[in-house]
PDB file of C-alpha atoms and ligand atoms in Angstrom:
ATOM      1  CA  UNK A  73       7.728 -16.683   0.131  1.00  0.00           C
ATOM      2  CA  UNK A  74       5.890 -17.083   3.384  1.00  0.00           C
ATOM      3  CA  UNK A  75       2.228 -17.630   2.424  1.00  0.00           C
ATOM      4  CA  UNK A  76      -0.069 -17.549   5.453  1.00  0.00           C
ATOM      5  CA  UNK A  77      -3.740 -18.450   5.161  1.00  0.00           C
ATOM      6  CA  UNK A  78      -5.888 -17.202   8.014  1.00  0.00           C
ATOM      7  CA  UNK A  79      -9.555 -17.629   8.879  1.00  0.00           C
ATOM      8  CA  UNK A  80     -10.848 -14.088   8.854  1.00  0.00           C
ATOM      9  CA  UNK A  81     -10.090 -10.405   8.460  1.00  0.00           C
ATOM     10  CA  UNK A  82      -9.535  -9.909  12.204  1.00  0.00           C
ATOM     11  CA  UNK A  83      -6.825 -12.563  12.238  1.00  0.00           C
ATOM     12  CA  UNK A  84      -5.241 -11.094   9.103  1.00  0.00           C
ATOM     13  CA  UNK A  85      -5.205  -7.605  10.598  1.00  0.00           C
ATOM     14  CA  UNK A  86      -3.707  -8.814  13.883  1.00  0.00           C
ATOM     15  CA  UNK A  87      -0.942 -10.799  12.152  1.00  0.00           C
ATOM     16  CA  UNK A  88      -0.072  -7.962   9.773  1.00  0.00           C
ATOM     17  CA  UNK A  89       0.026  -5.444  12.638  1.00  0.00           C
ATOM     18  CA  UNK A  90       2.257  -7.791  14.655  1.00  0.00           C
ATOM     19  CA  UNK A  91       4.760  -7.974  11.790  1.00  0.00           C
ATOM     20  CA  UNK A  92       4.807  -4.192  11.411  1.00  0.00           C
ATOM     21  CA  UNK A  93       5.091  -3.727  15.178  1.00  0.00           C
ATOM     22  CA  UNK A  94       8.045  -6.144  15.208  1.00  0.00           C
ATOM     23  CA  UNK A  95       9.734  -4.037  12.523  1.00  0.00           C
ATOM     24  CA  UNK A  96       9.212  -0.858  14.542  1.00  0.00           C
ATOM     25  CA  UNK A  97      10.546  -2.496  17.713  1.00  0.00           C
ATOM     26  CA  UNK A  98      13.619  -3.946  15.996  1.00  0.00           C
ATOM     27  CA  UNK A  99      14.400  -0.653  14.218  1.00  0.00           C
ATOM     28  CA  UNK A 100      12.629   2.317  15.850  1.00  0.00           C
ATOM     29  CA  UNK A 101      13.772   4.715  13.102  1.00  0.00           C
ATOM     30  CA  UNK A 102      12.627   2.448  10.279  1.00  0.00           C
ATOM     31  CA  UNK A 103      11.037   3.502   6.996  1.00  0.00           C
ATOM     32  CA  UNK A 104       7.601   1.973   6.526  1.00  0.00           C
ATOM     33  CA  UNK A 105       6.026   1.796   3.078  1.00  0.00           C
ATOM     34  CA  UNK A 106       2.277   2.120   3.561  1.00  0.00           C
ATOM     35  CA  UNK A 107      -0.856   1.429   1.524  1.00  0.00           C
ATOM     36  CA  UNK A 108      -4.437   2.695   1.466  1.00  0.00           C
ATOM     37  CA  UNK A 109      -7.692   0.918   0.551  1.00  0.00           C
ATOM     38  CA  UNK A 110      -9.918  -1.399   2.598  1.00  0.00           C
ATOM     39  CA  UNK A 111      -7.345  -4.112   3.246  1.00  0.00           C
ATOM     40  CA  UNK A 112      -5.071  -2.254   5.715  1.00  0.00           C
ATOM     41  CA  UNK A 113      -7.805  -0.524   7.760  1.00  0.00           C
ATOM     42  CA  UNK A 114      -7.901  -3.318  10.376  1.00  0.00           C
ATOM     43  CA  UNK A 115      -4.103  -3.495  10.478  1.00  0.00           C
ATOM     44  CA  UNK A 116      -3.954   0.237  11.165  1.00  0.00           C
ATOM     45  CA  UNK A 117      -6.583  -0.123  13.926  1.00  0.00           C
ATOM     46  CA  UNK A 118      -4.375  -2.707  15.644  1.00  0.00           C
ATOM     47  CA  UNK A 119      -1.302  -0.491  15.299  1.00  0.00           C
ATOM     48  CA  UNK A 120      -3.203   2.455  16.797  1.00  0.00           C
ATOM     49  CA  UNK A 121      -4.188   0.274  19.746  1.00  0.00           C
ATOM     50  CA  UNK A 122      -0.614  -0.947  20.241  1.00  0.00           C
ATOM     51  CA  UNK A 123       0.627   2.644  20.167  1.00  0.00           C
ATOM     52  CA  UNK A 124      -2.050   3.817  22.610  1.00  0.00           C
ATOM     53  CA  UNK A 125      -1.189   0.928  24.954  1.00  0.00           C
ATOM     54  CA  UNK A 126       2.455   2.006  24.875  1.00  0.00           C
ATOM     55  CA  UNK A 127       3.588  -1.247  23.242  1.00  0.00           C
ATOM     56  CA  UNK A 128       5.137   0.556  20.255  1.00  0.00           C
ATOM     57  CA  UNK A 129       6.161   4.079  19.423  1.00  0.00           C
ATOM     58  CA  UNK A 130       6.220   5.737  16.003  1.00  0.00           C
ATOM     59  CA  UNK A 131       8.241   8.720  17.292  1.00  0.00           C
ATOM     60  CA  UNK A 132      11.197   7.980  15.054  1.00  0.00           C
ATOM     61  CA  UNK A 133       9.422   6.229  12.184  1.00  0.00           C
ATOM     62  CA  UNK A 134       9.291   7.652   8.656  1.00  0.00           C
ATOM     63  CA  UNK A 135       6.578   6.557   6.241  1.00  0.00           C
ATOM     64  CA  UNK A 136       6.272   6.665   2.476  1.00  0.00           C
ATOM     65  CA  UNK A 137       2.973   5.877   0.827  1.00  0.00           C
ATOM     66  CA  UNK A 138       2.522   4.028  -2.412  1.00  0.00           C
ATOM     67  CA  UNK A 139       0.253   6.300  -4.352  1.00  0.00           C
ATOM     68  CA  UNK A 140      -2.118   9.221  -4.722  1.00  0.00           C
ATOM     69  CA  UNK A 141      -4.882  10.201  -7.120  1.00  0.00           C
ATOM     70  CA  UNK A 142      -3.893  12.885  -9.608  1.00  0.00           C
ATOM     71  CA  UNK A 143      -5.766  16.115  -8.944  1.00  0.00           C
ATOM     72  CA  UNK A 144      -6.798  15.436  -5.323  1.00  0.00           C
ATOM     73  CA  UNK A 145      -5.039  17.388  -2.606  1.00  0.00           C
ATOM     74  CA  UNK A 146      -4.746  16.364   1.028  1.00  0.00           C
ATOM     75  CA  UNK A 147      -7.838  18.276   2.106  1.00  0.00           C
ATOM     76  CA  UNK A 148     -10.035  16.204  -0.233  1.00  0.00           C
ATOM     77  CA  UNK A 149     -11.549  13.388   1.811  1.00  0.00           C
ATOM     78  CA  UNK A 150     -11.033  10.935  -1.076  1.00  0.00           C
ATOM     79  CA  UNK A 151      -7.314  11.642  -1.298  1.00  0.00           C
ATOM     80  CA  UNK A 152      -4.902   9.067   0.030  1.00  0.00           C
ATOM     81  CA  UNK A 153      -3.194  11.714   2.194  1.00  0.00           C
ATOM     82  CA  UNK A 154      -6.552  12.316   3.890  1.00  0.00           C
ATOM     83  CA  UNK A 155      -7.097   8.552   4.252  1.00  0.00           C
ATOM     84  CA  UNK A 156      -3.715   8.084   5.928  1.00  0.00           C
ATOM     85  CA  UNK A 157      -4.254  10.939   8.377  1.00  0.00           C
ATOM     86  CA  UNK A 158      -7.745   9.711   9.173  1.00  0.00           C
ATOM     87  CA  UNK A 159      -6.979   5.993   9.478  1.00  0.00           C
ATOM     88  CA  UNK A 160      -3.541   6.102  11.075  1.00  0.00           C
ATOM     89  CA  UNK A 161      -1.396   9.231  11.422  1.00  0.00           C
ATOM     90  CA  UNK A 162      -3.895  11.309  13.444  1.00  0.00           C
ATOM     91  CA  UNK A 163      -4.074   8.523  16.058  1.00  0.00           C
ATOM     92  CA  UNK A 164      -0.416   7.606  16.595  1.00  0.00           C
ATOM     93  CA  UNK A 165       2.641   9.516  17.763  1.00  0.00           C
ATOM     94  CA  UNK A 166       4.283   9.766  14.332  1.00  0.00           C
ATOM     95  CA  UNK A 167       5.796  13.105  13.295  1.00  0.00           C
ATOM     96  CA  UNK A 168       3.554  14.145  10.362  1.00  0.00           C
ATOM     97  CA  UNK A 169       6.556  15.899   8.824  1.00  0.00           C
ATOM     98  CA  UNK A 170       8.031  12.450   8.376  1.00  0.00           C
ATOM     99  CA  UNK A 171       5.010  10.982   6.560  1.00  0.00           C
ATOM    100  CA  UNK A 172       5.221  11.185   2.778  1.00  0.00           C
ATOM    101  CA  UNK A 173       2.555  10.649   0.126  1.00  0.00           C
ATOM    102  CA  UNK A 174       3.176  11.482  -3.540  1.00  0.00           C
ATOM    103  CA  UNK A 175       1.735  14.887  -4.438  1.00  0.00           C
ATOM    104  CA  UNK A 176      -1.025  14.268  -6.969  1.00  0.00           C
ATOM    105  CA  UNK A 177      -1.412  18.009  -7.500  1.00  0.00           C
ATOM    106  CA  UNK A 178       2.216  18.711  -8.433  1.00  0.00           C
ATOM    107  CA  UNK A 179       2.473  20.954 -11.510  1.00  0.00           C
ATOM    108  CA  UNK A 180       5.140  18.652 -12.929  1.00  0.00           C
ATOM    109  CA  UNK A 181       4.193  15.081 -12.061  1.00  0.00           C
ATOM    110  CA  UNK A 182       7.241  13.590 -13.772  1.00  0.00           C
ATOM    111  CA  UNK A 183       9.521  15.719 -11.578  1.00  0.00           C
ATOM    112  CA  UNK A 184       7.394  14.769  -8.553  1.00  0.00           C
ATOM    113  CA  UNK A 185       7.975  11.067  -9.353  1.00  0.00           C
ATOM    114  CA  UNK A 186      11.716  11.567  -9.707  1.00  0.00           C
ATOM    115  CA  UNK A 187      11.902  13.538  -6.465  1.00  0.00           C
ATOM    116  CA  UNK A 188       9.848  10.864  -4.653  1.00  0.00           C
ATOM    117  CA  UNK A 189      12.228   8.094  -5.744  1.00  0.00           C
ATOM    118  CA  UNK A 190      15.280  10.212  -4.860  1.00  0.00           C
ATOM    119  CA  UNK A 191      13.762  10.877  -1.445  1.00  0.00           C
ATOM    120  CA  UNK A 192      13.187   7.163  -0.781  1.00  0.00           C
ATOM    121  CA  UNK A 193      16.796   6.501  -1.786  1.00  0.00           C
ATOM    122  CA  UNK A 194      18.037   9.286   0.500  1.00  0.00           C
ATOM    123  CA  UNK A 195      16.095   7.715   3.372  1.00  0.00           C
ATOM    124  CA  UNK A 196      18.076   4.525   2.771  1.00  0.00           C
ATOM    125  CA  UNK A 197      15.163   2.676   1.129  1.00  0.00           C
ATOM    126  CA  UNK A 198      12.108   1.067   2.668  1.00  0.00           C
ATOM    127  CA  UNK A 199      12.497  -1.383   5.539  1.00  0.00           C
ATOM    128  CA  UNK A 200       9.032  -2.900   5.282  1.00  0.00           C
ATOM    129  CA  UNK A 201       6.524  -2.301   2.504  1.00  0.00           C
ATOM    130  CA  UNK A 202       2.856  -3.056   3.173  1.00  0.00           C
ATOM    131  CA  UNK A 203       0.773  -3.837   0.080  1.00  0.00           C
ATOM    132  CA  UNK A 204      -2.770  -4.715  -0.892  1.00  0.00           C
ATOM    133  CA  UNK A 205      -3.617  -6.249  -4.259  1.00  0.00           C
ATOM    134  CA  UNK A 206      -6.143  -5.089  -6.828  1.00  0.00           C
ATOM    135  CA  UNK A 207      -8.581  -7.458  -8.519  1.00  0.00           C
ATOM    136  CA  UNK A 208      -6.492  -7.074 -11.691  1.00  0.00           C
ATOM    137  CA  UNK A 209      -3.267  -7.853  -9.798  1.00  0.00           C
ATOM    138  CA  UNK A 210      -2.081  -4.272  -9.376  1.00  0.00           C
ATOM    139  CA  UNK A 211       0.172  -3.276  -6.491  1.00  0.00           C
ATOM    140  CA  UNK A 212       0.308   0.413  -5.742  1.00  0.00           C
ATOM    141  CA  UNK A 213      -1.346   1.553  -8.931  1.00  0.00           C
ATOM    142  CA  UNK A 214       0.978  -0.451 -11.149  1.00  0.00           C
ATOM    143  CA  UNK A 215      -1.682  -1.725 -13.536  1.00  0.00           C
ATOM    144  CA  UNK A 216      -1.334  -4.746 -15.888  1.00  0.00           C
ATOM    145  CA  UNK A 217       0.888  -3.851 -18.820  1.00  0.00           C
ATOM    146  CA  UNK A 218       3.357  -5.392 -21.235  1.00  0.00           C
ATOM    147  CA  UNK A 219       6.305  -4.327 -19.048  1.00  0.00           C
ATOM    148  CA  UNK A 220       7.086  -3.530 -15.418  1.00  0.00           C
ATOM    149  CA  UNK A 221       7.779   0.163 -14.671  1.00  0.00           C
ATOM    150  CA  UNK A 222      10.615   0.788 -12.239  1.00  0.00           C
ATOM    151  CA  UNK A 223      10.163   4.409 -11.200  1.00  0.00           C
ATOM    152  CA  UNK A 224       7.367   6.427  -9.577  1.00  0.00           C
ATOM    153  CA  UNK A 225       5.107   7.420 -12.470  1.00  0.00           C
ATOM    154  CA  UNK A 226       1.665   8.552 -13.567  1.00  0.00           C
ATOM    155  CA  UNK A 227      -0.771   5.834 -14.643  1.00  0.00           C
ATOM    156  CA  UNK A 228      -4.173   5.657 -16.284  1.00  0.00           C
ATOM    157  CA  UNK A 229      -6.341   3.607 -13.963  1.00  0.00           C
ATOM    158  CA  UNK A 230      -7.910   0.482 -15.452  1.00  0.00           C
ATOM    159  CA  UNK A 231     -11.682   0.294 -15.858  1.00  0.00           C
ATOM    160  CA  UNK A 232     -11.817  -2.498 -13.245  1.00  0.00           C
ATOM    161  CA  UNK A 233      -9.890  -0.337 -10.732  1.00  0.00           C
ATOM    162  CA  UNK A 234     -12.177   2.645 -11.345  1.00  0.00           C
ATOM    163  CA  UNK A 235     -15.206   0.393 -10.816  1.00  0.00           C
ATOM    164  CA  UNK A 236     -13.719  -1.202  -7.665  1.00  0.00           C
ATOM    165  CA  UNK A 237     -12.840   2.197  -6.158  1.00  0.00           C
ATOM    166  CA  UNK A 238     -16.191   3.787  -7.038  1.00  0.00           C
ATOM    167  CA  UNK A 239     -17.480   2.460  -3.690  1.00  0.00           C
ATOM    168  CA  UNK A 240     -15.526   5.222  -1.958  1.00  0.00           C
ATOM    169  CA  UNK A 241     -16.973   8.020  -4.133  1.00  0.00           C
ATOM    170  CA  UNK A 242     -20.472   9.395  -4.705  1.00  0.00           C
ATOM    171  CA  UNK A 243     -20.483   8.020  -8.227  1.00  0.00           C
ATOM    172  CA  UNK A 244     -18.158   6.207 -10.599  1.00  0.00           C
ATOM    173  CA  UNK A 245     -17.822   9.412 -12.616  1.00  0.00           C
ATOM    174  CA  UNK A 246     -16.127  11.068  -9.610  1.00  0.00           C
ATOM    175  CA  UNK A 247     -13.265   8.537  -9.472  1.00  0.00           C
ATOM    176  CA  UNK A 248     -10.078  10.177 -10.799  1.00  0.00           C
ATOM    177  CA  UNK A 249      -8.834   8.535 -13.996  1.00  0.00           C
ATOM    178  CA  UNK A 250      -5.147   8.982 -13.194  1.00  0.00           C
ATOM    179  CA  UNK A 251      -2.878   8.327 -10.243  1.00  0.00           C
ATOM    180  CA  UNK A 252       0.782   8.693  -9.371  1.00  0.00           C
ATOM    181  CA  UNK A 253       2.296   5.492  -8.037  1.00  0.00           C
ATOM    182  CA  UNK A 254       5.553   4.178  -6.697  1.00  0.00           C
ATOM    183  CA  UNK A 255       7.061   1.895  -9.309  1.00  0.00           C
ATOM    184  CA  UNK A 256       8.463  -1.602  -8.944  1.00  0.00           C
ATOM    185  CA  UNK A 257      12.046  -0.541  -8.080  1.00  0.00           C
ATOM    186  CA  UNK A 258      11.270   1.013  -4.681  1.00  0.00           C
ATOM    187  CA  UNK A 259       8.794  -1.780  -3.880  1.00  0.00           C
ATOM    188  CA  UNK A 260      11.167  -4.593  -4.863  1.00  0.00           C
ATOM    189  CA  UNK A 261      14.129  -2.926  -3.108  1.00  0.00           C
ATOM    190  CA  UNK A 262      12.219  -2.826   0.188  1.00  0.00           C
ATOM    191  CA  UNK A 263      13.960  -5.110   2.676  1.00  0.00           C
ATOM    192  CA  UNK A 264      10.687  -6.844   3.564  1.00  0.00           C
ATOM    193  CA  UNK A 265       7.363  -6.956   1.718  1.00  0.00           C
ATOM    194  CA  UNK A 266       4.066  -7.793   3.418  1.00  0.00           C
ATOM    195  CA  UNK A 267       1.012  -8.218   1.176  1.00  0.00           C
ATOM    196  CA  UNK A 268      -2.439  -8.617   2.676  1.00  0.00           C
ATOM    197  CA  UNK A 269      -5.550  -9.733   0.802  1.00  0.00           C
ATOM    198  CA  UNK A 270      -8.978 -10.773   1.949  1.00  0.00           C
ATOM    199  CA  UNK A 271     -12.247 -11.854   0.419  1.00  0.00           C
ATOM    200  CA  UNK A 272     -13.400 -14.655  -1.889  1.00  0.00           C
ATOM    201  CA  UNK A 273     -13.227 -12.200  -4.805  1.00  0.00           C
ATOM    202  CA  UNK A 274      -9.428 -11.944  -4.343  1.00  0.00           C
ATOM    203  CA  UNK A 275      -8.861 -15.723  -4.363  1.00  0.00           C
ATOM    204  CA  UNK A 276      -8.269 -16.056  -8.121  1.00  0.00           C
ATOM    205  CA  UNK A 277      -5.885 -13.128  -8.382  1.00  0.00           C
ATOM    206  CA  UNK A 278      -3.928 -14.234  -5.295  1.00  0.00           C
ATOM    207  CA  UNK A 279      -3.465 -17.684  -6.874  1.00  0.00           C
ATOM    208  CA  UNK A 280      -2.410 -16.149 -10.187  1.00  0.00           C
ATOM    209  CA  UNK A 281      -0.024 -13.649  -8.594  1.00  0.00           C
ATOM    210  CA  UNK A 282       1.797 -16.002  -6.237  1.00  0.00           C
ATOM    211  CA  UNK A 283       1.426 -19.425  -7.831  1.00  0.00           C
ATOM    212  CA  UNK A 284       1.329 -18.493 -11.526  1.00  0.00           C
ATOM    213  CA  UNK A 285       3.914 -17.210 -14.003  1.00  0.00           C
ATOM    214  CA  UNK A 286       5.745 -13.936 -13.364  1.00  0.00           C
ATOM    215  CA  UNK A 287       4.350 -11.459 -15.881  1.00  0.00           C
ATOM    216  CA  UNK A 288       3.643  -7.714 -16.050  1.00  0.00           C
ATOM    217  CA  UNK A 289       0.083  -8.717 -17.014  1.00  0.00           C
ATOM    218  CA  UNK A 290      -0.203  -9.658 -13.312  1.00  0.00           C
ATOM    219  CA  UNK A 291       1.933  -6.923 -11.691  1.00  0.00           C
ATOM    220  CA  UNK A 292       1.986  -8.501  -8.199  1.00  0.00           C
ATOM    221  CA  UNK A 293       3.598 -11.651  -9.650  1.00  0.00           C
ATOM    222  CA  UNK A 294       6.967  -9.823  -9.635  1.00  0.00           C
ATOM    223  CA  UNK A 295       6.903 -10.200  -5.844  1.00  0.00           C
ATOM    224  CA  UNK A 296       7.695 -13.914  -6.281  1.00  0.00           C
ATOM    225  CA  UNK A 297      11.256 -12.700  -6.931  1.00  0.00           C
ATOM    226  CA  UNK A 298      11.435 -10.824  -3.620  1.00  0.00           C
ATOM    227  CA  UNK A 299      13.731 -12.513  -1.065  1.00  0.00           C
ATOM    228  CA  UNK A 300      11.589 -11.606   1.970  1.00  0.00           C
ATOM    229  CA  UNK A 301       7.917 -11.722   1.005  1.00  0.00           C
ATOM    230  CA  UNK A 302       5.044 -12.543   3.347  1.00  0.00           C
ATOM    231  CA  UNK A 303       1.522 -12.887   1.976  1.00  0.00           C
ATOM    232  CA  UNK A 304      -1.400 -13.105   4.387  1.00  0.00           C
ATOM    233  CA  UNK A 305      -4.694 -14.180   2.814  1.00  0.00           C
ATOM    234  CA  UNK A 306      -8.132 -14.698   4.273  1.00  0.00           C
ATOM    235  CA  UNK A 307     -10.948 -15.952   2.076  1.00  0.00           C
ATOM    236  CA  UNK A 308     -13.543 -14.487   4.460  1.00  0.00           C
TER     237      UNK A 308
HETATM  238  C1  F6R B 635      -3.607   1.529  -2.272  1.00  0.00           C
HETATM  239  C2  F6R B 635      -3.045   0.659  -3.273  1.00  0.00           C
HETATM  240  C3  F6R B 635      -3.842  -0.363  -4.007  1.00  0.00           C
HETATM  241  C4  F6R B 635      -4.730  -1.214  -3.097  1.00  0.00           C
HETATM  242  C5  F6R B 635      -5.544  -2.205  -3.934  1.00  0.00           C
HETATM  243  C6  F6R B 635      -6.461  -3.044  -3.070  1.00  0.00           C
HETATM  244  O1  F6R B 635      -2.635   2.404  -1.756  1.00  0.00           O
HETATM  245  O2  F6R B 635      -1.896   0.809  -3.534  1.00  0.00           O
HETATM  246  O3  F6R B 635      -2.962  -1.188  -4.716  1.00  0.00           O
HETATM  247  O4  F6R B 635      -3.927  -1.887  -2.181  1.00  0.00           O
HETATM  248  O5  F6R B 635      -6.308  -1.500  -4.872  1.00  0.00           O
HETATM  249  O6  F6R B 635      -7.428  -2.219  -2.515  1.00  0.00           O
HETATM  250  P1  F6R B 635      -8.430  -2.749  -1.388  1.00  0.00           P
HETATM  251  O7  F6R B 635      -7.607  -3.010  -0.190  1.00  0.00           O
HETATM  252  O8  F6R B 635      -9.375  -1.604  -1.180  1.00  0.00           O
HETATM  253  O9  F6R B 635      -9.068  -3.978  -1.946  1.00  0.00           O
END
C-alpha cells in the first residue's frame, strides 16, 4: 500500500487527479471506476481543467460508477447520475454513452446488478478505481456486515450513512434508505485502486481501515489485500 499524507484538500485533489490523468495518458481507452460524494469534487475539478487545457483527453475513456440510490433517476438532482454529469461528464470530452451508473430505478434490481457486473467483465475490468470512504468504513455502499459481498447488490443504508448524506438533501427524511452498489469483486479486481479521504472526522476510520485488522465490519479494510492500492489522506 502506498499511503500518502498531504496537507490539505487542494493537495489531495491535485495528487489524485495526477494519478488519474497518468492512467488516461498511459491507456487512452481505459476503464475508470468513479465515485460520488464530497471527496472527489476537487479531483474532478482538476481533471476538467486538464482536459480543457488539452493535457488529457477522455475521448476513448469508459467509466463505471460505484453506486446509485434506489428510486432516484438521472433527472433527480440528488441522483449519482446527475452528480456525475454535473461535476464531471458535462465538462469533459467523454462520450456519455460510455459512462455507466447502476440504474436505481430498474424494475428488477437483482438483474440490474448481474448485468452491471457482466458489463464490467465484458469491458475487461476496471483499470483504476477511485474510492472515498464512509465514516463507518463503507466503500461504494458496501456497509459494515458480517461478510463481504462480491457482486453488485442492493443494500440498506446504515443510519450513520443516512445522517452523513442528509447534508445533500432538504431533510434527513428525504435520503433514500436503499442503494445499489458495486460489490467487492469488481472493486478488488480493479488493476489499481485509489482511495481519497479528507477531514479530521475521517482520521479514526482511515486508521482502522488501513492499519487495523481486515474485517467486513470495516469494509474498506479488504483493500489492504489489493496489490496496487494508493491512499491519499489529508486531515484538513
Ligand atoms: C460514493 C460512494 C461513497 C462515498 C463515501 C464518502 O459514490 O461510493 O462510498 O465515497 O460515502 O463520501 P464523502 O466523500 O461525501 O465523504
